[in-house]
Short mmCIF file of C-alpha atoms and ligand atoms in Angstrom, two decimals:
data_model
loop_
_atom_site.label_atom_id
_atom_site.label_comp_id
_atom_site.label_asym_id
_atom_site.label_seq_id
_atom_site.Cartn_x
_atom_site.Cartn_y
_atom_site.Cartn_z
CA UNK A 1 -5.79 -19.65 4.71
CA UNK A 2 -4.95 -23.41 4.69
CA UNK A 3 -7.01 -26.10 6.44
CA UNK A 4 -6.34 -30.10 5.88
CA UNK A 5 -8.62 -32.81 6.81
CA UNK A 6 -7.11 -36.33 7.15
CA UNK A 7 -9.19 -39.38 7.21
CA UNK A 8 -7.78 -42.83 8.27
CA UNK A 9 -10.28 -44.96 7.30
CA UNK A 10 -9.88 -48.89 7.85
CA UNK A 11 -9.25 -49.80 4.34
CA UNK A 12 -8.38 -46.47 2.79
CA UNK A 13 -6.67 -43.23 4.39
CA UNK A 14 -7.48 -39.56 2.62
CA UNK A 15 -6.66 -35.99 3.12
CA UNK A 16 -7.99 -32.90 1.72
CA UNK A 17 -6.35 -29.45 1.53
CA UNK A 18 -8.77 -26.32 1.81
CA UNK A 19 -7.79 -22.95 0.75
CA UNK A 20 -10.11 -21.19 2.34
CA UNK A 21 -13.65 -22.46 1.12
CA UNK A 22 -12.22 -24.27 -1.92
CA UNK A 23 -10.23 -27.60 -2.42
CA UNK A 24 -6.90 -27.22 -3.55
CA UNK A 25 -5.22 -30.58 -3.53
CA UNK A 26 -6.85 -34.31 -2.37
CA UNK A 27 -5.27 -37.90 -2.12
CA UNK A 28 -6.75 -41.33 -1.28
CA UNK A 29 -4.40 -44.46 -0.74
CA UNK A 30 -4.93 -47.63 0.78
CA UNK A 31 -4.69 -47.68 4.57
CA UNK A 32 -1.28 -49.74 5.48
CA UNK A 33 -0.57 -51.70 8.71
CA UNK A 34 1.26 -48.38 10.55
CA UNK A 35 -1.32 -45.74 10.33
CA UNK A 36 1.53 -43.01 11.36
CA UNK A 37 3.39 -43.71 8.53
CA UNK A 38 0.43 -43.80 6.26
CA UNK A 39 -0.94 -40.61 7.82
CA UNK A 40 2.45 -38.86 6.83
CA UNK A 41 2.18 -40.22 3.34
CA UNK A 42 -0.93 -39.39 2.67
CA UNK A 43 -0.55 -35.87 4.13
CA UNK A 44 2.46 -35.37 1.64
CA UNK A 45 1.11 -36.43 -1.35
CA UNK A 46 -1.89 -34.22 -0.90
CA UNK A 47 0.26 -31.24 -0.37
CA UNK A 48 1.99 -32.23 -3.10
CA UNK A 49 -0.75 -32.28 -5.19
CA UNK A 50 -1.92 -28.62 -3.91
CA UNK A 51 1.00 -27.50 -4.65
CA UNK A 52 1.79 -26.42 -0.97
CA UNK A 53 4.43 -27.04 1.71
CA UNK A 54 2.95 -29.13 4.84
CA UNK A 55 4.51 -26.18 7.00
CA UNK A 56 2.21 -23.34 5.15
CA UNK A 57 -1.03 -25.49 6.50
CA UNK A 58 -2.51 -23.38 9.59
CA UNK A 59 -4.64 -25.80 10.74
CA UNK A 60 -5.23 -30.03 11.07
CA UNK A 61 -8.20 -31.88 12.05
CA UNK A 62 -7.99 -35.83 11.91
CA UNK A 63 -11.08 -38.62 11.90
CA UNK A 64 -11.71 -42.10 10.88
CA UNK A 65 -10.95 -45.20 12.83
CA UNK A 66 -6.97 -44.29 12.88
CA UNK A 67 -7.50 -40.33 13.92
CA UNK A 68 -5.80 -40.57 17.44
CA UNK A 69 -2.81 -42.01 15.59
CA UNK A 70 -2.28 -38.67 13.71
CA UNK A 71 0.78 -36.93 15.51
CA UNK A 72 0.39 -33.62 13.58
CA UNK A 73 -3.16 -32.84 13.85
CA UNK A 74 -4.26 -29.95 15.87
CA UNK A 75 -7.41 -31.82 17.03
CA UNK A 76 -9.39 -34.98 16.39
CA UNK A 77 -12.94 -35.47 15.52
CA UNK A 78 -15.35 -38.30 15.18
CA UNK A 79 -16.20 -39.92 11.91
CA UNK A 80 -20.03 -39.02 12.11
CA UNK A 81 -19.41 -35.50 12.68
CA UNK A 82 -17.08 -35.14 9.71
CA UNK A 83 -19.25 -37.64 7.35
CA UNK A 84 -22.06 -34.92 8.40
CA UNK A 85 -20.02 -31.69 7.62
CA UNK A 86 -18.33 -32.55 4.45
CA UNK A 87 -22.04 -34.04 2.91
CA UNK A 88 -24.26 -31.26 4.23
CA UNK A 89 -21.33 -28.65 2.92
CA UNK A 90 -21.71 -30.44 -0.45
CA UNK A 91 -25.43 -30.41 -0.56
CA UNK A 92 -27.03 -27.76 1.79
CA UNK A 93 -30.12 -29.75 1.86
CA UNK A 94 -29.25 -33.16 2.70
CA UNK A 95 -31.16 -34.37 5.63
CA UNK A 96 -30.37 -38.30 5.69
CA UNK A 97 -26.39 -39.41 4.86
CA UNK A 98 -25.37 -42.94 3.92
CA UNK A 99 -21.89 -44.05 4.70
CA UNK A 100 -20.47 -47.32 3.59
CA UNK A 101 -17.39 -47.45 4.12
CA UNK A 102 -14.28 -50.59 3.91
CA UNK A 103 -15.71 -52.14 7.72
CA UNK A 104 -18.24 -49.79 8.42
CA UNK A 105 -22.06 -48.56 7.40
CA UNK A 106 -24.02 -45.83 8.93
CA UNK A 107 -27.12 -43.95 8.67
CA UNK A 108 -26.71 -40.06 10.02
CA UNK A 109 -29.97 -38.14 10.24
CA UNK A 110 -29.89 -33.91 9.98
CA UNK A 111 -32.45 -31.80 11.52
CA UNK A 112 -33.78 -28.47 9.49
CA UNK A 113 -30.86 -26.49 10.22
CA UNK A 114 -28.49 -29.54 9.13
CA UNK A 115 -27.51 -30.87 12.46
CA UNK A 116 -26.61 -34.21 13.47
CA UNK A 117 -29.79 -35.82 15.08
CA UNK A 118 -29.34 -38.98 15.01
CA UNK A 119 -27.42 -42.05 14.03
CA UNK A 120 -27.33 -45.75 13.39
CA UNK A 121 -24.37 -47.82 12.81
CA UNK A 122 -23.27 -51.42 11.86
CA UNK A 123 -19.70 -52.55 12.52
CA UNK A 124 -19.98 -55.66 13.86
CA UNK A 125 -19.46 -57.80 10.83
CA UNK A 126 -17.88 -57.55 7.12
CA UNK A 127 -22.01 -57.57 5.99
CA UNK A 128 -23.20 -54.65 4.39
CA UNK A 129 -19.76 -53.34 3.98
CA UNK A 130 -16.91 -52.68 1.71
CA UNK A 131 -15.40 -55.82 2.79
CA UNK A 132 -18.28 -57.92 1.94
CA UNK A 133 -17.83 -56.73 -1.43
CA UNK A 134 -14.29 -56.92 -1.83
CA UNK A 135 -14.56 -60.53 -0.79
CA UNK A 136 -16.89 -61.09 -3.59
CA UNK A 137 -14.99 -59.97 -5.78
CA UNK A 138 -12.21 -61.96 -4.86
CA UNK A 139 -13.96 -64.94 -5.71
CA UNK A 140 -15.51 -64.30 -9.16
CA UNK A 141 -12.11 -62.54 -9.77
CA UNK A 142 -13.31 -59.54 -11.06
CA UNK A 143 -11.99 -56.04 -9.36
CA UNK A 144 -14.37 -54.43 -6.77
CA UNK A 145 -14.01 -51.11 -9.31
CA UNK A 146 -16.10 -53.42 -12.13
CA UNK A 147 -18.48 -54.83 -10.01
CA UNK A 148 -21.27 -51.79 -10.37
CA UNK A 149 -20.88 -51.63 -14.42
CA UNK A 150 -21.20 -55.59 -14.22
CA UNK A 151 -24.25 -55.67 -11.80
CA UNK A 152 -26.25 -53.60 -14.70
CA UNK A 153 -25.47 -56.28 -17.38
CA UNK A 154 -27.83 -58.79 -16.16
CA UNK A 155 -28.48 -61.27 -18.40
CA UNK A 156 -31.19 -63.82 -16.86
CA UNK A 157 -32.78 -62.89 -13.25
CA UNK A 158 -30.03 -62.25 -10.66
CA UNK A 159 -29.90 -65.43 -8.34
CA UNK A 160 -31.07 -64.78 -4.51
CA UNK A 161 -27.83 -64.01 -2.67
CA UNK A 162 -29.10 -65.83 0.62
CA UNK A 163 -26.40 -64.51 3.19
CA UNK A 164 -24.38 -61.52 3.41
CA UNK A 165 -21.70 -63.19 5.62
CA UNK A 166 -18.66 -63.50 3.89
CA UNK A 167 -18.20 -66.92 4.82
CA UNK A 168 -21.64 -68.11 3.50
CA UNK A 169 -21.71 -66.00 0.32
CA UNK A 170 -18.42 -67.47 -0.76
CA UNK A 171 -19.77 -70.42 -1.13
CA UNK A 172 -22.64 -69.90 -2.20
CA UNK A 173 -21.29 -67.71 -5.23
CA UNK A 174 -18.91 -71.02 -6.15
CA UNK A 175 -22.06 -73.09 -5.75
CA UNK A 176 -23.68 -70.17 -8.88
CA UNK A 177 -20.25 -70.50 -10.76
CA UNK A 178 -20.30 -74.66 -10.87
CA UNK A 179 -23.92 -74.22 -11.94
CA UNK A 180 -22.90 -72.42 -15.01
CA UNK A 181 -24.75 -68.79 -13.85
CA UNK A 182 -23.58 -65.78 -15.57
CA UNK A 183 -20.57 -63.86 -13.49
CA UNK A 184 -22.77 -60.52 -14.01
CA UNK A 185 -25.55 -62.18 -12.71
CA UNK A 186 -23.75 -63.32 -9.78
CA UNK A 187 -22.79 -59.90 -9.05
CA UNK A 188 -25.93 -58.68 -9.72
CA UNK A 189 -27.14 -60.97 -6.80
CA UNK A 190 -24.97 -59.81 -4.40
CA UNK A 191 -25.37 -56.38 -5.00
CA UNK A 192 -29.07 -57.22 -4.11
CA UNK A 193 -28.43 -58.91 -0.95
CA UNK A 194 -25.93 -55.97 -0.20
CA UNK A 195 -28.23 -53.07 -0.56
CA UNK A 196 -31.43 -55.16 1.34
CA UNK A 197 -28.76 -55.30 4.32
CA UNK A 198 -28.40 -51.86 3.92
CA UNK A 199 -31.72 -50.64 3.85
CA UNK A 200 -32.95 -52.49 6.88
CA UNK A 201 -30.29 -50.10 8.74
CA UNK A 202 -31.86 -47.09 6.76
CA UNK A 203 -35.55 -48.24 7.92
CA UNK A 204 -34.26 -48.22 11.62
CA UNK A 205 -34.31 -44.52 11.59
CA UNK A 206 -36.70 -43.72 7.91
CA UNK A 207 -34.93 -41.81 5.35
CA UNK A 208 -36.19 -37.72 5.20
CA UNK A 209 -35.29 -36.28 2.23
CA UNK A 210 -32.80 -35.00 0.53
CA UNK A 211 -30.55 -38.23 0.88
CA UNK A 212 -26.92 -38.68 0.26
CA UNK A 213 -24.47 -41.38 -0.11
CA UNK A 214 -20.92 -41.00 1.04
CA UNK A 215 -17.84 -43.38 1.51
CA UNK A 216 -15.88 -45.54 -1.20
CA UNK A 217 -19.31 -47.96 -1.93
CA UNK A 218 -20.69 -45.14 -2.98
CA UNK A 219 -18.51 -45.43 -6.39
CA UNK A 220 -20.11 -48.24 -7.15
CA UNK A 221 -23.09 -47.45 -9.59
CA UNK A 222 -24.84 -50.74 -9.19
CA UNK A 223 -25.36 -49.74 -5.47
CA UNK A 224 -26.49 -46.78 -6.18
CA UNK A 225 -28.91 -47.45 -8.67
CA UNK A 226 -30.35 -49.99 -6.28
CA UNK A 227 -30.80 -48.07 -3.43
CA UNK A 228 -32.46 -45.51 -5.26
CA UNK A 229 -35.22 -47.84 -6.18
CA UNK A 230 -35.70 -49.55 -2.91
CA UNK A 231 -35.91 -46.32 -1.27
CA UNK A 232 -37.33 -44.29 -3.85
CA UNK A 233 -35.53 -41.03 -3.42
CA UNK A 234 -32.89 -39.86 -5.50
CA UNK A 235 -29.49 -40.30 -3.91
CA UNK A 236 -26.95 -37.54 -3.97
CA UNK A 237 -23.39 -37.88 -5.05
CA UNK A 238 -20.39 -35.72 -4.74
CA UNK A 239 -18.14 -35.74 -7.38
CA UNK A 240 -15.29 -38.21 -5.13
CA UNK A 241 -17.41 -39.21 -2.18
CA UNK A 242 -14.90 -40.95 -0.35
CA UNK A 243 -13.52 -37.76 0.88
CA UNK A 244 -16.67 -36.70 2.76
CA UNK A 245 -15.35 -37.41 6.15
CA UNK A 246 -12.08 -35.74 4.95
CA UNK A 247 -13.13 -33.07 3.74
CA UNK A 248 -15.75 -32.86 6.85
CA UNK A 249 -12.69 -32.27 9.20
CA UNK A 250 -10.94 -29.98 6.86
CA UNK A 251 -14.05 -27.59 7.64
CA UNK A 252 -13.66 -28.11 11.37
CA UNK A 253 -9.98 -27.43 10.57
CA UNK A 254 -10.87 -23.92 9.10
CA UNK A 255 -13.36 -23.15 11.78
CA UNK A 256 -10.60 -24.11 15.00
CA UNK A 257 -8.35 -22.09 13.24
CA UNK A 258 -10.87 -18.98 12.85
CA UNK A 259 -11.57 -19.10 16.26
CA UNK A 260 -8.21 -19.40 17.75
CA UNK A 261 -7.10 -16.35 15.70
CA UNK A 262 -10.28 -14.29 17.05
P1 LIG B 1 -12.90 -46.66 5.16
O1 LIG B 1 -13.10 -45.20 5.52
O2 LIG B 1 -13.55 -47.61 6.10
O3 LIG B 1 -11.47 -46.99 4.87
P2 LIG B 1 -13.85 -45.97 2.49
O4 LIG B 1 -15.00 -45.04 2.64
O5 LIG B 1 -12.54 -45.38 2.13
O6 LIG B 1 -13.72 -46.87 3.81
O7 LIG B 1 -14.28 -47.07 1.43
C1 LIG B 1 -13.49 -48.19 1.16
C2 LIG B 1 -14.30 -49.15 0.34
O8 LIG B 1 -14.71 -48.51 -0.86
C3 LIG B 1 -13.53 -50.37 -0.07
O9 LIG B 1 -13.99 -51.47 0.67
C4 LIG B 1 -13.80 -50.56 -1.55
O10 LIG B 1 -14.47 -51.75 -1.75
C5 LIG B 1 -14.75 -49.43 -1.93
N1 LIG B 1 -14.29 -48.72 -3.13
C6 LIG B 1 -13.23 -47.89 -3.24
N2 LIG B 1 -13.11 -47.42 -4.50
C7 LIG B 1 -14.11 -47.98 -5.21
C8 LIG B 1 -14.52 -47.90 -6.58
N3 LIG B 1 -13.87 -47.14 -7.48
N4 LIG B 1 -15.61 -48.61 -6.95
C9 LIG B 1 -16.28 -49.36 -6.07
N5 LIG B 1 -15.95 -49.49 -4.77
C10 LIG B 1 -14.88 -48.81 -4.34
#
Protein backbone atom coordinates (compact mmCIF):
# COMPACT_ATOMS: atom_id res chain seq x y z
CA UNK A 1 0.00 0.00 0.00
CA UNK A 2 1.09 3.56 -1.01
CA UNK A 3 0.43 6.70 1.05
CA UNK A 4 2.13 10.31 0.16
CA UNK A 5 2.26 13.22 2.38
CA UNK A 6 2.89 16.64 0.74
CA UNK A 7 3.94 19.61 2.68
CA UNK A 8 3.88 23.19 1.20
CA UNK A 9 5.66 24.96 3.52
CA UNK A 10 6.31 28.86 2.99
CA UNK A 11 9.86 28.63 2.06
CA UNK A 12 10.23 24.96 1.23
CA UNK A 13 7.58 22.34 -0.21
CA UNK A 14 8.21 18.32 0.64
CA UNK A 15 6.57 15.07 0.02
CA UNK A 16 7.07 11.73 1.38
CA UNK A 17 6.06 8.35 -0.11
CA UNK A 18 5.03 5.51 2.46
CA UNK A 19 4.93 1.96 1.56
CA UNK A 20 3.07 0.83 4.06
CA UNK A 21 4.90 1.72 7.44
CA UNK A 22 8.23 2.48 5.72
CA UNK A 23 9.56 5.45 3.55
CA UNK A 24 10.24 4.68 0.17
CA UNK A 25 11.11 7.84 -1.65
CA UNK A 26 11.28 11.78 -0.12
CA UNK A 27 12.01 15.24 -1.83
CA UNK A 28 12.39 18.79 -0.45
CA UNK A 29 12.65 21.88 -2.89
CA UNK A 30 12.21 25.38 -2.40
CA UNK A 31 8.62 26.59 -2.37
CA UNK A 32 8.10 28.76 -5.79
CA UNK A 33 5.59 31.61 -6.36
CA UNK A 34 2.67 28.98 -7.90
CA UNK A 35 2.28 26.46 -5.23
CA UNK A 36 0.24 24.12 -7.86
CA UNK A 37 2.99 23.87 -9.96
CA UNK A 38 5.40 23.32 -7.17
CA UNK A 39 3.06 20.79 -5.55
CA UNK A 40 3.19 18.75 -8.92
CA UNK A 41 6.94 18.98 -8.96
CA UNK A 42 7.57 18.05 -5.88
CA UNK A 43 5.08 15.14 -5.99
CA UNK A 44 7.04 13.84 -9.15
CA UNK A 45 10.31 13.94 -8.06
CA UNK A 46 9.45 12.04 -4.94
CA UNK A 47 7.87 9.33 -6.92
CA UNK A 48 10.62 9.39 -8.88
CA UNK A 49 12.84 8.85 -6.30
CA UNK A 50 10.60 5.80 -4.88
CA UNK A 51 10.72 4.44 -7.79
CA UNK A 52 6.84 4.53 -8.27
CA UNK A 53 4.26 5.89 -10.74
CA UNK A 54 2.06 8.88 -9.13
CA UNK A 55 -1.03 6.70 -10.39
CA UNK A 56 0.06 3.48 -8.11
CA UNK A 57 -0.30 6.01 -4.88
CA UNK A 58 -3.76 4.99 -3.09
CA UNK A 59 -3.93 7.69 -1.00
CA UNK A 60 -2.91 11.82 -0.57
CA UNK A 61 -3.03 13.94 2.37
CA UNK A 62 -1.71 17.65 1.98
CA UNK A 63 -0.59 20.37 4.94
CA UNK A 64 1.50 23.38 5.33
CA UNK A 65 0.53 26.91 4.57
CA UNK A 66 -0.12 25.98 0.65
CA UNK A 67 -2.27 22.54 1.43
CA UNK A 68 -5.68 23.82 -0.02
CA UNK A 69 -3.72 24.56 -3.19
CA UNK A 70 -3.01 20.79 -3.71
CA UNK A 71 -5.49 19.63 -6.55
CA UNK A 72 -4.65 15.90 -6.15
CA UNK A 73 -4.85 15.31 -2.56
CA UNK A 74 -7.56 13.21 -1.19
CA UNK A 75 -7.83 15.41 1.95
CA UNK A 76 -6.09 18.26 3.74
CA UNK A 77 -4.83 18.53 7.19
CA UNK A 78 -3.44 21.17 9.44
CA UNK A 79 0.23 21.72 9.97
CA UNK A 80 0.07 20.99 13.84
CA UNK A 81 -1.60 17.81 13.43
CA UNK A 82 0.92 16.51 10.91
CA UNK A 83 4.09 18.20 12.80
CA UNK A 84 2.50 15.99 15.79
CA UNK A 85 2.09 12.64 13.85
CA UNK A 86 5.22 12.45 11.89
CA UNK A 87 7.44 13.47 15.41
CA UNK A 88 5.51 11.27 17.85
CA UNK A 89 5.73 8.33 14.95
CA UNK A 90 9.50 9.00 15.01
CA UNK A 91 9.90 9.01 18.71
CA UNK A 92 6.99 7.25 20.58
CA UNK A 93 7.78 9.22 23.58
CA UNK A 94 7.96 12.72 22.62
CA UNK A 95 5.71 14.80 24.68
CA UNK A 96 6.79 18.55 23.72
CA UNK A 97 7.59 19.26 19.64
CA UNK A 98 9.48 22.31 18.40
CA UNK A 99 8.79 23.53 14.94
CA UNK A 100 10.73 26.27 13.31
CA UNK A 101 10.01 26.49 10.26
CA UNK A 102 10.92 29.35 7.01
CA UNK A 103 7.90 32.03 8.64
CA UNK A 104 6.72 30.06 11.31
CA UNK A 105 7.62 28.66 15.10
CA UNK A 106 5.50 26.57 17.29
CA UNK A 107 5.43 24.77 20.44
CA UNK A 108 2.92 21.48 20.31
CA UNK A 109 2.39 19.79 23.66
CA UNK A 110 1.34 15.68 23.75
CA UNK A 111 -0.56 14.20 26.50
CA UNK A 112 0.45 10.44 27.83
CA UNK A 113 -1.08 8.72 25.06
CA UNK A 114 0.69 11.24 22.49
CA UNK A 115 -2.14 13.51 21.69
CA UNK A 116 -2.15 16.98 20.71
CA UNK A 117 -2.93 19.07 23.92
CA UNK A 118 -1.93 22.04 23.34
CA UNK A 119 -0.22 24.62 21.21
CA UNK A 120 1.51 27.95 20.91
CA UNK A 121 2.46 29.67 17.82
CA UNK A 122 4.36 32.78 16.51
CA UNK A 123 3.79 33.98 12.94
CA UNK A 124 3.50 37.36 13.18
CA UNK A 125 6.99 38.45 12.35
CA UNK A 126 10.29 37.04 10.52
CA UNK A 127 11.71 36.79 14.55
CA UNK A 128 12.43 33.54 15.75
CA UNK A 129 12.14 32.10 12.36
CA UNK A 130 13.86 30.72 9.38
CA UNK A 131 13.67 34.00 7.82
CA UNK A 132 15.35 35.80 10.52
CA UNK A 133 18.15 33.62 9.89
CA UNK A 134 18.30 33.60 6.33
CA UNK A 135 18.45 37.36 6.51
CA UNK A 136 21.46 37.08 8.60
CA UNK A 137 23.03 35.29 6.60
CA UNK A 138 22.54 37.41 3.81
CA UNK A 139 24.40 40.03 5.36
CA UNK A 140 27.61 38.38 6.69
CA UNK A 141 27.37 36.45 3.33
CA UNK A 142 27.78 33.22 4.57
CA UNK A 143 24.99 30.39 3.53
CA UNK A 144 22.23 29.71 6.17
CA UNK A 145 23.59 25.77 5.77
CA UNK A 146 27.14 27.13 7.55
CA UNK A 147 25.76 29.18 10.01
CA UNK A 148 25.40 26.23 12.90
CA UNK A 149 29.17 24.82 12.23
CA UNK A 150 30.21 28.65 12.39
CA UNK A 151 28.19 29.54 15.59
CA UNK A 152 30.47 26.72 17.48
CA UNK A 153 33.77 28.42 16.38
CA UNK A 154 33.57 31.24 18.71
CA UNK A 155 36.51 32.92 19.09
CA UNK A 156 36.05 35.88 21.78
CA UNK A 157 32.47 36.14 23.66
CA UNK A 158 29.60 36.26 21.14
CA UNK A 159 28.35 40.00 21.03
CA UNK A 160 24.62 40.59 22.51
CA UNK A 161 22.37 40.36 19.44
CA UNK A 162 19.91 43.13 20.86
CA UNK A 163 16.85 42.62 18.41
CA UNK A 164 15.57 39.80 16.55
CA UNK A 165 13.76 42.01 13.97
CA UNK A 166 15.25 41.71 10.79
CA UNK A 167 15.37 45.25 10.25
CA UNK A 168 17.27 46.03 13.53
CA UNK A 169 19.64 43.06 13.46
CA UNK A 170 20.85 44.05 10.04
CA UNK A 171 22.21 46.77 11.23
CA UNK A 172 23.31 46.00 14.04
CA UNK A 173 25.40 42.96 12.58
CA UNK A 174 27.09 45.77 9.99
CA UNK A 175 27.61 47.92 13.06
CA UNK A 176 29.81 44.22 14.59
CA UNK A 177 31.42 43.88 11.02
CA UNK A 178 32.80 47.81 10.87
CA UNK A 179 33.97 47.14 14.42
CA UNK A 180 36.25 44.45 13.26
CA UNK A 181 34.19 41.40 15.36
CA UNK A 182 34.80 37.98 14.20
CA UNK A 183 32.00 36.73 11.44
CA UNK A 184 31.65 33.44 13.75
CA UNK A 185 31.16 35.47 16.53
CA UNK A 186 28.57 37.43 14.89
CA UNK A 187 26.76 34.38 14.15
CA UNK A 188 27.28 33.08 17.29
CA UNK A 189 25.30 36.19 18.59
CA UNK A 190 22.50 35.78 16.66
CA UNK A 191 22.05 32.34 17.16
CA UNK A 192 21.76 33.49 20.88
CA UNK A 193 19.23 36.05 20.39
CA UNK A 194 17.42 33.44 18.08
CA UNK A 195 17.06 30.62 20.48
CA UNK A 196 16.16 33.26 23.71
CA UNK A 197 13.16 34.26 21.26
CA UNK A 198 12.46 30.85 21.03
CA UNK A 199 12.42 29.74 24.38
CA UNK A 200 10.22 32.46 25.74
CA UNK A 201 7.50 30.70 23.33
CA UNK A 202 8.59 27.27 24.89
CA UNK A 203 8.14 28.79 28.60
CA UNK A 204 4.52 29.89 27.58
CA UNK A 205 3.42 26.36 27.80
CA UNK A 206 6.86 24.52 29.95
CA UNK A 207 8.56 21.87 28.09
CA UNK A 208 7.55 17.96 29.51
CA UNK A 209 9.85 15.65 28.46
CA UNK A 210 10.87 13.87 25.93
CA UNK A 211 11.34 16.99 23.56
CA UNK A 212 11.77 17.16 19.88
CA UNK A 213 12.74 19.56 17.29
CA UNK A 214 11.25 19.48 13.86
CA UNK A 215 11.28 21.83 10.71
CA UNK A 216 14.35 23.01 8.47
CA UNK A 217 16.06 25.15 11.72
CA UNK A 218 16.31 22.17 13.15
CA UNK A 219 19.45 21.36 10.72
CA UNK A 220 21.17 23.83 12.14
CA UNK A 221 23.48 22.38 14.96
CA UNK A 222 24.26 25.67 16.58
CA UNK A 223 20.47 25.88 17.41
CA UNK A 224 20.33 22.87 18.62
CA UNK A 225 23.09 22.79 20.82
CA UNK A 226 21.72 25.97 22.32
CA UNK A 227 18.46 25.03 23.06
CA UNK A 228 19.55 22.06 24.70
CA UNK A 229 21.36 24.05 27.28
CA UNK A 230 18.82 26.70 27.91
CA UNK A 231 16.30 24.14 28.39
CA UNK A 232 18.23 21.44 29.71
CA UNK A 233 16.69 18.44 28.09
CA UNK A 234 18.08 16.63 25.36
CA UNK A 235 16.43 17.46 22.07
CA UNK A 236 15.44 14.77 19.66
CA UNK A 237 16.27 14.69 16.02
CA UNK A 238 15.07 12.66 13.15
CA UNK A 239 17.40 11.82 10.72
CA UNK A 240 15.79 14.81 7.92
CA UNK A 241 13.47 16.72 10.21
CA UNK A 242 12.06 18.88 7.76
CA UNK A 243 9.80 16.20 6.61
CA UNK A 244 7.95 15.84 9.94
CA UNK A 245 4.85 17.53 8.83
CA UNK A 246 5.21 15.50 5.56
CA UNK A 247 5.62 12.61 6.64
CA UNK A 248 2.82 13.43 9.48
CA UNK A 249 0.17 13.53 6.63
CA UNK A 250 1.54 10.60 4.82
CA UNK A 251 0.32 8.62 8.08
CA UNK A 252 -3.09 10.26 7.94
CA UNK A 253 -2.84 9.30 4.24
CA UNK A 254 -2.44 5.52 5.18
CA UNK A 255 -5.02 5.67 7.89
CA UNK A 256 -8.01 7.51 5.32
CA UNK A 257 -7.13 5.01 3.04
CA UNK A 258 -7.51 1.98 5.67
CA UNK A 259 -10.65 3.16 6.60
CA UNK A 260 -12.25 3.84 3.35
CA UNK A 261 -11.33 0.29 2.23
CA UNK A 262 -12.98 -1.20 5.59
P1 LIG B 1 8.42 25.97 5.90
O1 LIG B 1 7.64 24.70 6.19
O2 LIG B 1 7.87 27.18 6.58
O3 LIG B 1 8.68 26.16 4.44
P2 LIG B 1 10.82 24.51 6.69
O4 LIG B 1 10.49 23.70 7.89
O5 LIG B 1 10.87 23.81 5.38
O6 LIG B 1 9.83 25.77 6.61
O7 LIG B 1 12.20 25.24 6.99
C1 LIG B 1 12.73 26.21 6.14
C2 LIG B 1 13.87 26.88 6.84
O8 LIG B 1 14.84 25.91 7.19
C3 LIG B 1 14.57 27.90 5.98
O9 LIG B 1 14.24 29.18 6.45
C4 LIG B 1 16.05 27.63 6.15
O10 LIG B 1 16.66 28.71 6.74
C5 LIG B 1 16.14 26.46 7.11
N1 LIG B 1 17.03 25.40 6.60
C6 LIG B 1 16.79 24.55 5.58
N2 LIG B 1 17.83 23.72 5.39
C7 LIG B 1 18.76 24.05 6.31
C8 LIG B 1 20.07 23.56 6.62
N3 LIG B 1 20.63 22.55 5.94
N4 LIG B 1 20.72 24.15 7.65
C9 LIG B 1 20.17 25.14 8.35
N5 LIG B 1 18.95 25.67 8.10
C10 LIG B 1 18.25 25.13 7.10
Amino acid sequence: MLAAGIDIGSTAAKAVILENETIRGYAIIPTGGESVETAKKVMELTAQNAAVSINDIHCIVSTGYGRVLVPFADKNVTEISCHAKGAVYTFPNVRTILDVGGQDCKVICCNDRGAIDDFVLNEKCAAGTGRFLEQCARTLNVSVQEMGELSLNIKNDAPIINSVCVLFAKSEILQLLRDGVERCDIIAGILDALVERIYSLICKKGCRAEFMMTGGVAKNIGIVKRLEERVGMKVHLASEPQLMGALGAALYAKELYERKKM
